[in-house]
Coordinates of C-alpha atoms in Angstrom, one line a residue:
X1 CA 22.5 -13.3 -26.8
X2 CA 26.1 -12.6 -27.6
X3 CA 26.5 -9.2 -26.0
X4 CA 28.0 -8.6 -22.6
X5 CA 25.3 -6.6 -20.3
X6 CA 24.9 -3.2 -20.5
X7 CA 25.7 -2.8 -16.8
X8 CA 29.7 -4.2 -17.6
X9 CA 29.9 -2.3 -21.0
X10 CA 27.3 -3.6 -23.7
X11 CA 24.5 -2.6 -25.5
X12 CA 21.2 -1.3 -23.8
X13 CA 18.4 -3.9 -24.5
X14 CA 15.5 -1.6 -24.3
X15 CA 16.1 2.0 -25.7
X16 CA 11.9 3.0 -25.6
X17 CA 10.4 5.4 -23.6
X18 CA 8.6 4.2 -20.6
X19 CA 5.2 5.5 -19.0
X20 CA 5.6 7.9 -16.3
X21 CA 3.8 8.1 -13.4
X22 CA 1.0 9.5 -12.1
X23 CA -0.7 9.9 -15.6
X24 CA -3.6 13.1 -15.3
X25 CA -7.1 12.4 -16.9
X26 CA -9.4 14.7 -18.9
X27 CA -11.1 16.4 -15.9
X28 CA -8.0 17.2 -13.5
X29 CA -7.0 20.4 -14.6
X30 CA -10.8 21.7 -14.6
X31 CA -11.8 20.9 -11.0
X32 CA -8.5 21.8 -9.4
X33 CA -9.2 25.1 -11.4
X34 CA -12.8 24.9 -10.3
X35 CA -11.7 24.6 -6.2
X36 CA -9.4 27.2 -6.9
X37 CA -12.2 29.8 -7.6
X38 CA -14.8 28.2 -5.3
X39 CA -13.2 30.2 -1.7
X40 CA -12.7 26.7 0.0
X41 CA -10.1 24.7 -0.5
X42 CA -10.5 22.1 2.8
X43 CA -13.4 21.1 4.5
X44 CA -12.4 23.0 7.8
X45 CA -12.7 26.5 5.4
X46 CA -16.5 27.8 5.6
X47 CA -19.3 26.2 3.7
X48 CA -20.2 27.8 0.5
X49 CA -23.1 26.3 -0.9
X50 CA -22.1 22.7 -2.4
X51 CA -20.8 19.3 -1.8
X52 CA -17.1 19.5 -1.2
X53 CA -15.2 17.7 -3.5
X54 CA -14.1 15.4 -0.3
X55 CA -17.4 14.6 0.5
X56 CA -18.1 14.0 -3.1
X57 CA -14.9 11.4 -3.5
X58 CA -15.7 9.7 -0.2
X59 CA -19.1 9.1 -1.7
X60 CA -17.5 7.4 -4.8
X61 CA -15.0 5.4 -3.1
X62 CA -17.2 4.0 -0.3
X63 CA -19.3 2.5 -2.9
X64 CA -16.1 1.5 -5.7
X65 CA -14.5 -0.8 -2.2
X66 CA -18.3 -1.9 -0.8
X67 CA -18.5 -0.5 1.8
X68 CA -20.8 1.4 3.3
X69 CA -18.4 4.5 4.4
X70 CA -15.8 6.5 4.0
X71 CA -13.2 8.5 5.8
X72 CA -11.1 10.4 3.6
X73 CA -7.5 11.4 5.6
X74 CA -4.2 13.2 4.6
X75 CA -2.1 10.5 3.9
X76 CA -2.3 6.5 4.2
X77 CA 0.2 6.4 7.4
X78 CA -2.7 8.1 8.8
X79 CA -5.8 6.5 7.8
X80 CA -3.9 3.4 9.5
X81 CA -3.2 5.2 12.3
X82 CA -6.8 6.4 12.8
X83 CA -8.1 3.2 12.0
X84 CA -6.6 1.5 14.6
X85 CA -7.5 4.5 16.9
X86 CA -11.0 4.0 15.8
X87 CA -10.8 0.2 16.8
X88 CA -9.8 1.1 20.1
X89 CA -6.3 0.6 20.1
X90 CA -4.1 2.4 22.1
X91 CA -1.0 3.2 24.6
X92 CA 1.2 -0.2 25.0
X93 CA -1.4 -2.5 23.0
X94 CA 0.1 -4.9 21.0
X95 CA -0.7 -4.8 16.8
X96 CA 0.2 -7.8 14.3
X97 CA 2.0 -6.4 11.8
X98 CA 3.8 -8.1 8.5
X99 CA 7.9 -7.9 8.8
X100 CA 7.9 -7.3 5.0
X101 CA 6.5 -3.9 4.1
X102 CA 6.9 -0.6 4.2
X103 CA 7.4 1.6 7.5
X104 CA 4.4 3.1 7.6
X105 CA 2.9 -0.5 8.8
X106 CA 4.9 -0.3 12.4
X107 CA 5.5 3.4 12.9
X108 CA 1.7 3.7 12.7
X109 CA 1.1 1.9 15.3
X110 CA 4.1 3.3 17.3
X111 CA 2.5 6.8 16.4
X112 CA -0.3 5.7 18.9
X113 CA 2.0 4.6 21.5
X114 CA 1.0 0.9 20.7
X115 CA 3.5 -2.2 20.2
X116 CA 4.5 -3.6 16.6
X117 CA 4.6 -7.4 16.7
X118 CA 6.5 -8.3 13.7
X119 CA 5.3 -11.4 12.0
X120 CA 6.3 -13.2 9.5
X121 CA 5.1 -13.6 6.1
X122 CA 3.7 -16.8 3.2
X123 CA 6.6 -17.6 1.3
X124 CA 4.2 -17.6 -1.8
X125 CA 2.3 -14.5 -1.5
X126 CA 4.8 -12.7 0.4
X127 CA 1.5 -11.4 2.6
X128 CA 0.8 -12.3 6.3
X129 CA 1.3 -16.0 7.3
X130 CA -1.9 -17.1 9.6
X131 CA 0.0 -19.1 11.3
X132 CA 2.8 -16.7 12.3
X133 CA -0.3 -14.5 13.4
X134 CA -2.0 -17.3 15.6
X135 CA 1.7 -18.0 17.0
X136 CA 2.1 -14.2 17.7
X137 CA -1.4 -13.5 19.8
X138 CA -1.1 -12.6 23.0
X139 CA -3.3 -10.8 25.8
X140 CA -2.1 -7.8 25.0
X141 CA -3.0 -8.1 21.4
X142 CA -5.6 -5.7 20.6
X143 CA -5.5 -5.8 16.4
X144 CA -4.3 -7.1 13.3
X145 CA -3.0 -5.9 10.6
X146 CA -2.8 -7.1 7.2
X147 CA -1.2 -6.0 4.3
X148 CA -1.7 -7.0 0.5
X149 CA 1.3 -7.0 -0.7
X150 CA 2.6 -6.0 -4.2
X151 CA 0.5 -7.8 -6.2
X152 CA -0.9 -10.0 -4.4
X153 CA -4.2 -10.8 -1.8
X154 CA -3.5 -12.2 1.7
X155 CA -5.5 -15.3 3.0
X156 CA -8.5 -13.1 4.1
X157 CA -10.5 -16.2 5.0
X158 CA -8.1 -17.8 7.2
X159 CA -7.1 -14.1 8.5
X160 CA -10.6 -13.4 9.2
X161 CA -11.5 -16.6 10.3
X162 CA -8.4 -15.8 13.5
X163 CA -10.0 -12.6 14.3
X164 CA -12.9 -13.6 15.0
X165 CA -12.0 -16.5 17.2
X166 CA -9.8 -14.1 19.0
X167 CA -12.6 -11.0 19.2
X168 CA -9.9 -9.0 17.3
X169 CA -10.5 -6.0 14.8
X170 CA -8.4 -7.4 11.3
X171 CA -7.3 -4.0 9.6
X172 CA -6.7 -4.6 5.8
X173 CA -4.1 -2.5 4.8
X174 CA -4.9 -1.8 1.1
X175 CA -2.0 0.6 0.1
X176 CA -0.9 -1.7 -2.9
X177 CA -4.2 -3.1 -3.9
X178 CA -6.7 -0.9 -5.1
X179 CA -9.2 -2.6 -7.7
X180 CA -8.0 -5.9 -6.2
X181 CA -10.9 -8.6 -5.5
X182 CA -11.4 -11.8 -3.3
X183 CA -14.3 -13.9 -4.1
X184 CA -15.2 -11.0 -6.1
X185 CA -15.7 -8.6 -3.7
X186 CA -13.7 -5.4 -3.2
X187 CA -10.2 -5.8 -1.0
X188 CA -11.1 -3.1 2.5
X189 CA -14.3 -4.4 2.3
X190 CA -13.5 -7.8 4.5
X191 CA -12.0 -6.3 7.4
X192 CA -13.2 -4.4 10.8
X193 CA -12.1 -1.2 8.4
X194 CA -9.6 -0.9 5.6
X195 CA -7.0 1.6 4.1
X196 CA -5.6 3.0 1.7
X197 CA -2.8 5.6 0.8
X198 CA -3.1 7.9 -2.4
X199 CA 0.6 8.7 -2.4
X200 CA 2.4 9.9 -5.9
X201 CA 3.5 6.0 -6.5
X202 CA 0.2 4.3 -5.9
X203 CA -2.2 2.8 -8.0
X204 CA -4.7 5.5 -7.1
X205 CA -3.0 8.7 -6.1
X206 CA -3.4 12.4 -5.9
X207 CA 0.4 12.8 -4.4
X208 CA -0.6 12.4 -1.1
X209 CA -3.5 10.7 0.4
X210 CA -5.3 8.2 2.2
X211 CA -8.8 7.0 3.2
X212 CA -10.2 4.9 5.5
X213 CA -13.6 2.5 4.5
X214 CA -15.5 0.6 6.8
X215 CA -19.5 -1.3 7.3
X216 CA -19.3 0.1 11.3
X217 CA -21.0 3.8 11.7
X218 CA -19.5 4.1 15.5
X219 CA -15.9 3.1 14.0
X220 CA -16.6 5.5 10.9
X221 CA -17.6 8.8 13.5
X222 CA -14.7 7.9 15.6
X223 CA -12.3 8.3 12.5
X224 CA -14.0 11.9 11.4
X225 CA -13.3 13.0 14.9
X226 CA -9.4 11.3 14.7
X227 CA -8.7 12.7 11.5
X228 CA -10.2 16.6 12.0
X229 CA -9.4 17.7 15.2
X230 CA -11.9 16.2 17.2
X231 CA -14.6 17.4 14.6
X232 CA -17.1 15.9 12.4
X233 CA -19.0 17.1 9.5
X234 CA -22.8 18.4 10.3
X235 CA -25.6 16.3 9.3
X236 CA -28.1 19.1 9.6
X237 CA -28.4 21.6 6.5
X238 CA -25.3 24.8 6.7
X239 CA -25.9 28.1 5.7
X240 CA -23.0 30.0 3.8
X241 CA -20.1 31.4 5.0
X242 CA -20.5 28.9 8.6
X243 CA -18.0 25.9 9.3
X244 CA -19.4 22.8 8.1
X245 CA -17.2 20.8 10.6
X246 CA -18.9 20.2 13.9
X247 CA -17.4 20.6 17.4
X248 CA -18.4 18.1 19.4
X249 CA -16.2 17.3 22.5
X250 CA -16.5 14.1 22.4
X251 CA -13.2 12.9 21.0
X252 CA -10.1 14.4 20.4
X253 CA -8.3 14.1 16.9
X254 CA -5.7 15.5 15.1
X255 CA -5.5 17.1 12.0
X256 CA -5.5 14.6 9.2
X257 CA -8.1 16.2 6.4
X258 CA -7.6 15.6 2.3
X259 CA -7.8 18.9 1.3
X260 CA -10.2 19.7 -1.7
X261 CA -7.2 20.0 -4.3
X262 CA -6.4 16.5 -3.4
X263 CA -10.2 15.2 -3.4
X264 CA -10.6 16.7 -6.7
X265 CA -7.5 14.8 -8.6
X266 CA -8.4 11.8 -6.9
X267 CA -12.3 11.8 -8.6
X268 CA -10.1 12.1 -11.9
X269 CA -8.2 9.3 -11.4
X270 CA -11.0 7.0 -9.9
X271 CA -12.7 7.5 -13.1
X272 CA -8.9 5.4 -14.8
X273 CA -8.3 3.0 -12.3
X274 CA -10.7 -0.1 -13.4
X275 CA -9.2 0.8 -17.4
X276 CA -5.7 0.4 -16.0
X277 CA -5.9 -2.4 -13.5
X278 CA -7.2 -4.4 -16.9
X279 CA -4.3 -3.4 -18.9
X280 CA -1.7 -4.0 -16.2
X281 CA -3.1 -7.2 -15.8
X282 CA -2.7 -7.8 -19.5
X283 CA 0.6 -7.3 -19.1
X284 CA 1.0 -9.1 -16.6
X285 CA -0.3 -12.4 -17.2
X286 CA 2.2 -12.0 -20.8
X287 CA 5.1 -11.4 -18.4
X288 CA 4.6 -14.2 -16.3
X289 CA 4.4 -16.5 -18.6
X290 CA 7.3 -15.8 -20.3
X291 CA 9.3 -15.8 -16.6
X292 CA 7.5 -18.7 -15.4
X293 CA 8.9 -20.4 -18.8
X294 CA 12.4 -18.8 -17.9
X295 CA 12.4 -20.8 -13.9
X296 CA 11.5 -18.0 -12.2
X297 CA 8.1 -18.0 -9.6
X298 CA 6.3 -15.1 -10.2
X299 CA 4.7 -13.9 -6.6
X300 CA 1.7 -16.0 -6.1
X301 CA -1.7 -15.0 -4.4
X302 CA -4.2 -16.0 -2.2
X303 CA -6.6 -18.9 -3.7
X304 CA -9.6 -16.5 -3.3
X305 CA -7.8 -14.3 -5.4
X306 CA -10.7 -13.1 -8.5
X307 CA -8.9 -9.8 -9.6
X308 CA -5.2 -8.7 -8.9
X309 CA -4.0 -5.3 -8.8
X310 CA -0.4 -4.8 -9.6
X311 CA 1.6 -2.2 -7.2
X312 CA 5.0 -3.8 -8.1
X313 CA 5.2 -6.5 -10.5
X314 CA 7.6 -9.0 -7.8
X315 CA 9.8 -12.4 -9.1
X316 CA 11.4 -14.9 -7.2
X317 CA 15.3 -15.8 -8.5
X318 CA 15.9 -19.5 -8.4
X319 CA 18.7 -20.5 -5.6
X320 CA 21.1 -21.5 -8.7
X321 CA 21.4 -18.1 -10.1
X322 CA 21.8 -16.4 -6.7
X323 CA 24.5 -18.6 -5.9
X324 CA 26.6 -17.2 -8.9
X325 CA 25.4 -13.4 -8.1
X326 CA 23.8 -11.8 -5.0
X327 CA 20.5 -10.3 -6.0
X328 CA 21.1 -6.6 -5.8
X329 CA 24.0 -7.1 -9.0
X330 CA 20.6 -8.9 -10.8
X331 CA 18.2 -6.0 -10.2
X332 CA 21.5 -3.4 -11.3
X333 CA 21.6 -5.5 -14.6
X334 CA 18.2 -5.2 -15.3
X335 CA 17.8 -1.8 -14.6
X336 CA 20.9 -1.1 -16.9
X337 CA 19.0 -3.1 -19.6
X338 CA 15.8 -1.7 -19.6
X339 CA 16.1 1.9 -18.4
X340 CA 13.1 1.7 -15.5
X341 CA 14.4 1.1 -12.2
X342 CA 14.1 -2.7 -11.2
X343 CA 14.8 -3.2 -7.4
X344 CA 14.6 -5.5 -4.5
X345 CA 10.9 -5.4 -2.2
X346 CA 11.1 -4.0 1.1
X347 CA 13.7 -4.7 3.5
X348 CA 12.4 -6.6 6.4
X349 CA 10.9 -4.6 9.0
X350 CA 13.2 -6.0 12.3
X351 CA 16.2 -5.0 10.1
X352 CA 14.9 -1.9 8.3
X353 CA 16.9 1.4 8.7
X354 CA 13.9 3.9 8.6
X355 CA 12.3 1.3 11.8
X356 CA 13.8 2.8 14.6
X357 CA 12.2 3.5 17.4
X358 CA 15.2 4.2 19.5
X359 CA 16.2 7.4 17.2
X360 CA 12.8 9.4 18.2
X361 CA 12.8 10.4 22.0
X362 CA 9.1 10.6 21.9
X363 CA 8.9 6.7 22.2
X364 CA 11.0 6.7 24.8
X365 CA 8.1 6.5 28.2
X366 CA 9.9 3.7 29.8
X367 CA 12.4 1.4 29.4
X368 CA 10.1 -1.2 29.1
X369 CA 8.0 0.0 26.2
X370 CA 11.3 0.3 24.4
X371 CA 12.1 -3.0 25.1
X372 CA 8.6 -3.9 23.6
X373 CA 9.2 -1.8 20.3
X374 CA 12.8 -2.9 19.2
X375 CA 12.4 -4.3 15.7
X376 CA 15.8 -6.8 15.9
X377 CA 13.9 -8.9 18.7
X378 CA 12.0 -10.5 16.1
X379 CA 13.1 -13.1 13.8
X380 CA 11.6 -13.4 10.4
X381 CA 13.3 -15.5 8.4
X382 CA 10.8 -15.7 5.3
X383 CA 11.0 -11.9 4.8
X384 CA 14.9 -11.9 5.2
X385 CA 14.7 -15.1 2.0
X386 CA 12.6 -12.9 0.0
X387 CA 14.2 -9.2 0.4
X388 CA 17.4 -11.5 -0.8
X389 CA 16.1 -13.5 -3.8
X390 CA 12.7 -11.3 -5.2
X391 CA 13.3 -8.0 -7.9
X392 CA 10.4 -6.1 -8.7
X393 CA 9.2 -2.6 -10.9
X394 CA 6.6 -0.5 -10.6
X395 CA 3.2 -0.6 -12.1
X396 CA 3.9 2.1 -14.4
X397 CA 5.6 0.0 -16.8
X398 CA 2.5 -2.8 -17.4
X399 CA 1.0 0.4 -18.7
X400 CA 3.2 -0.4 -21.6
X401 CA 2.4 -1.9 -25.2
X402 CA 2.8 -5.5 -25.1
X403 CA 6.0 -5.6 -27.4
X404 CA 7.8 -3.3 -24.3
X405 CA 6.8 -6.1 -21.6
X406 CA 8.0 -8.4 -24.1
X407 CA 11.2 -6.4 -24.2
X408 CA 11.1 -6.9 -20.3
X409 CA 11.4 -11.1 -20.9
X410 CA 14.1 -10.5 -23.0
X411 CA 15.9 -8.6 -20.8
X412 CA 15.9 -11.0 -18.0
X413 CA 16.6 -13.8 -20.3
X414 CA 20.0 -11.8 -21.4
X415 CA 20.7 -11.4 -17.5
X416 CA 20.5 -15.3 -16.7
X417 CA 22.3 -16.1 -19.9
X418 CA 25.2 -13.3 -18.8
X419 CA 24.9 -14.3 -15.3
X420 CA 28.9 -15.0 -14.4
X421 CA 29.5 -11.4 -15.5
X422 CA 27.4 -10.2 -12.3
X423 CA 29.9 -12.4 -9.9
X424 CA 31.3 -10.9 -6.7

């Protein structure tokens, strides 16, 4: 590979067209026109005759994660949130969290008024470490969360297996993972309850979104009240025209409904997923063979592990290249090569510029809660060696023919050949 990168002057690489993302099916356009025309267009609008299209989705994707329920919500950041609600966590309880993901994960549980104990993460999988969790426990710890990162599955048995020797409720936070198996069971389906977000970049979206699934009735009624205003939906028959949405006084919520628009798109694209999770993981498997073959470690996942679902496709740069270039110049290259944008995961949550809790005067109760909440007290020094050697794209792209991923090998083998040219 003679020519100079395209980022210092040369020749593109990869001059295709790339799959965009989110990708409409048959059926979108006909049910969004059909809740249009039907006069209710959330739950909390007045009953008119038929299954909403939220109760109809939260129906389907209860029994696609095996699980017995299904709470749909607004957006993922909330289904957390009202999960851990639901669990019983609250004001100045302390929450396991991973240090390397996205936001959401701590200001979640700071939206509560609970504590964010940053933990660090398996230098393989790049999901939580069980023994950073069992090192973080406390008596103040009242949950755990767990996120599956990326690609990849956390250690759910030894996750679960801490959880229950401590009595704790082990959210699984299943933003990235949806289709994902262990021991070929549905990912949410492990936990005390798991989530999801449907935002415009996930694997199962309707631009915003979230749900939350669980096996537990009393933690499933709590999150309908959380989510709706302190309402739930009526389990005796409705006439026309009344609200379908219960008052009960029991517990106050918020509102954090999926509106029937939403609900409807995301029955389209449930009827996709399983057809693209196979052909991303198609893709996938060609990729990392070609990397692995190039000395790169493609991000690993948890033994029990029977079906991945690929969020961000993630690679691990070996020490000799990143001692020539820093790792941002690597993911510019590749980006200039291939046209898609390749970037760097998540930077780590105790040194992350959107985790702030000091910016928002709503945190601020004492001075000893915002000692409790300041990100930089924790140290996490697995997540700071990942965010500094790891590149990854977006799932989008495995939705490409096989000669365009094979244009993606190519493209990192020009990079590594061309390396010196990225040198600060």
């Amino acid at each position: 590979m003679g020519n100079s990168l395209a980022l210092v002057g040369g020749p593109r690489l990869a001059d295709r067209e790339w799959p965009r993302w989110p990708q409409p099916g048959g059926r979108a356009l006909k049910s969004l026109e059909d809740v249009l025309e039907s006069g209710r267009w959330t739950i909390s609008c007045a009953y008119q005759g038929r299954t909403s299209y939220e109760q109809q989705f939260a129906t389907a994707f209860a029994e696609y994660c095996g699980s017995a329920l299904c709470v749909p919500t607004s957006t993922g950041t909330a289904s957390l949130a009202v999960a851990l609600e639901a669990c019983g966590v609250g004001a100045f309880d302390e929450v396991v969290v991973p240090g390397l993901s996205w936001v959401a994960s701590a200001s979640a549980v700071l939206g509560i008024n609970a504590v964010p104990v940053l933990v660090d993460v398996d230098p393989r999988t790049y999901c939580l470490d069980p023994a950073a969790v069992e090192a973080a426990i406390t008596d103040r710890t009242r949950a755990i969360t767990l996120v599956h990162a990326y690609s990849a599955v956390a250690d759910l048995d030894a996750l679960l297996e801490i959880a229950r020797r401590h009595n704790l409720p082990l959210i699984e936070d299943c933003a990235h993972a949806h289709g994902a198996r262990y021991n070929n069971w549905p990912v949410g389906a492990f936990g005390t309850a798991g989530v999801f977000s449907m935002q415009g970049s996930k694997l199962l979206t309707s631009g915003e979104g979230g749900a939350v699934v669980t096996d537990d009735p009393e933690i499933a009624v709590r999150a309908e009240h959380l989510r709706a205003d302190g309402r739930v939906l009526r389990r005796e028959p409705v006439n026309i025209g009344e609200m379908e949405l219960l008052e009960t006084g029991q517990l106050m919520g918020s509102n954090a409904c999926l509106s029937e628009f939403h609900a409807a798109v995301l029955l389209d694209q449930l009827d996709l997923l399983d057809e693209q999770t196979l052909r991303r993981s198609r893709s996938a498997d060609h990729l990392s063979a070609r990397l692995g073959a190039l000395g790169l470690t493609v991000q690993g996942t948890a033994t029990g592990t029977t079906d991945r679902a690929y969020y961000r496709y993630a690679v691990q740069l070996p020490d000799e290249i990143l001692a020539v270039a820093p790792v941002h110049r690597i993911a510019q290259a590749l980006t200039a090569e291939l046209g898609f944008p390749v970037t760097q995961t998540h930077r780590p949550l105790n040194d992350n510029p959107l985790n702030r809790p000091s910016s928002r005067r709503r945190f601020a109760t004492d001075a000893e809660y915002m000692a409790r909440v300041e990100p930089s007290q924790f140290d996490l020094p697995v997540a700071r060696r990942i965010h500094a050697s790891v590149v990854s794209f977006g799932h989008e792209v495995l939705l490409a023919p096989l000669d365009a991923i094979e244009d993606i090998a190519l493209a990192f083998e020009k990079v590594l050949a061309h390396i010196r040219e990225l040198a600060e």
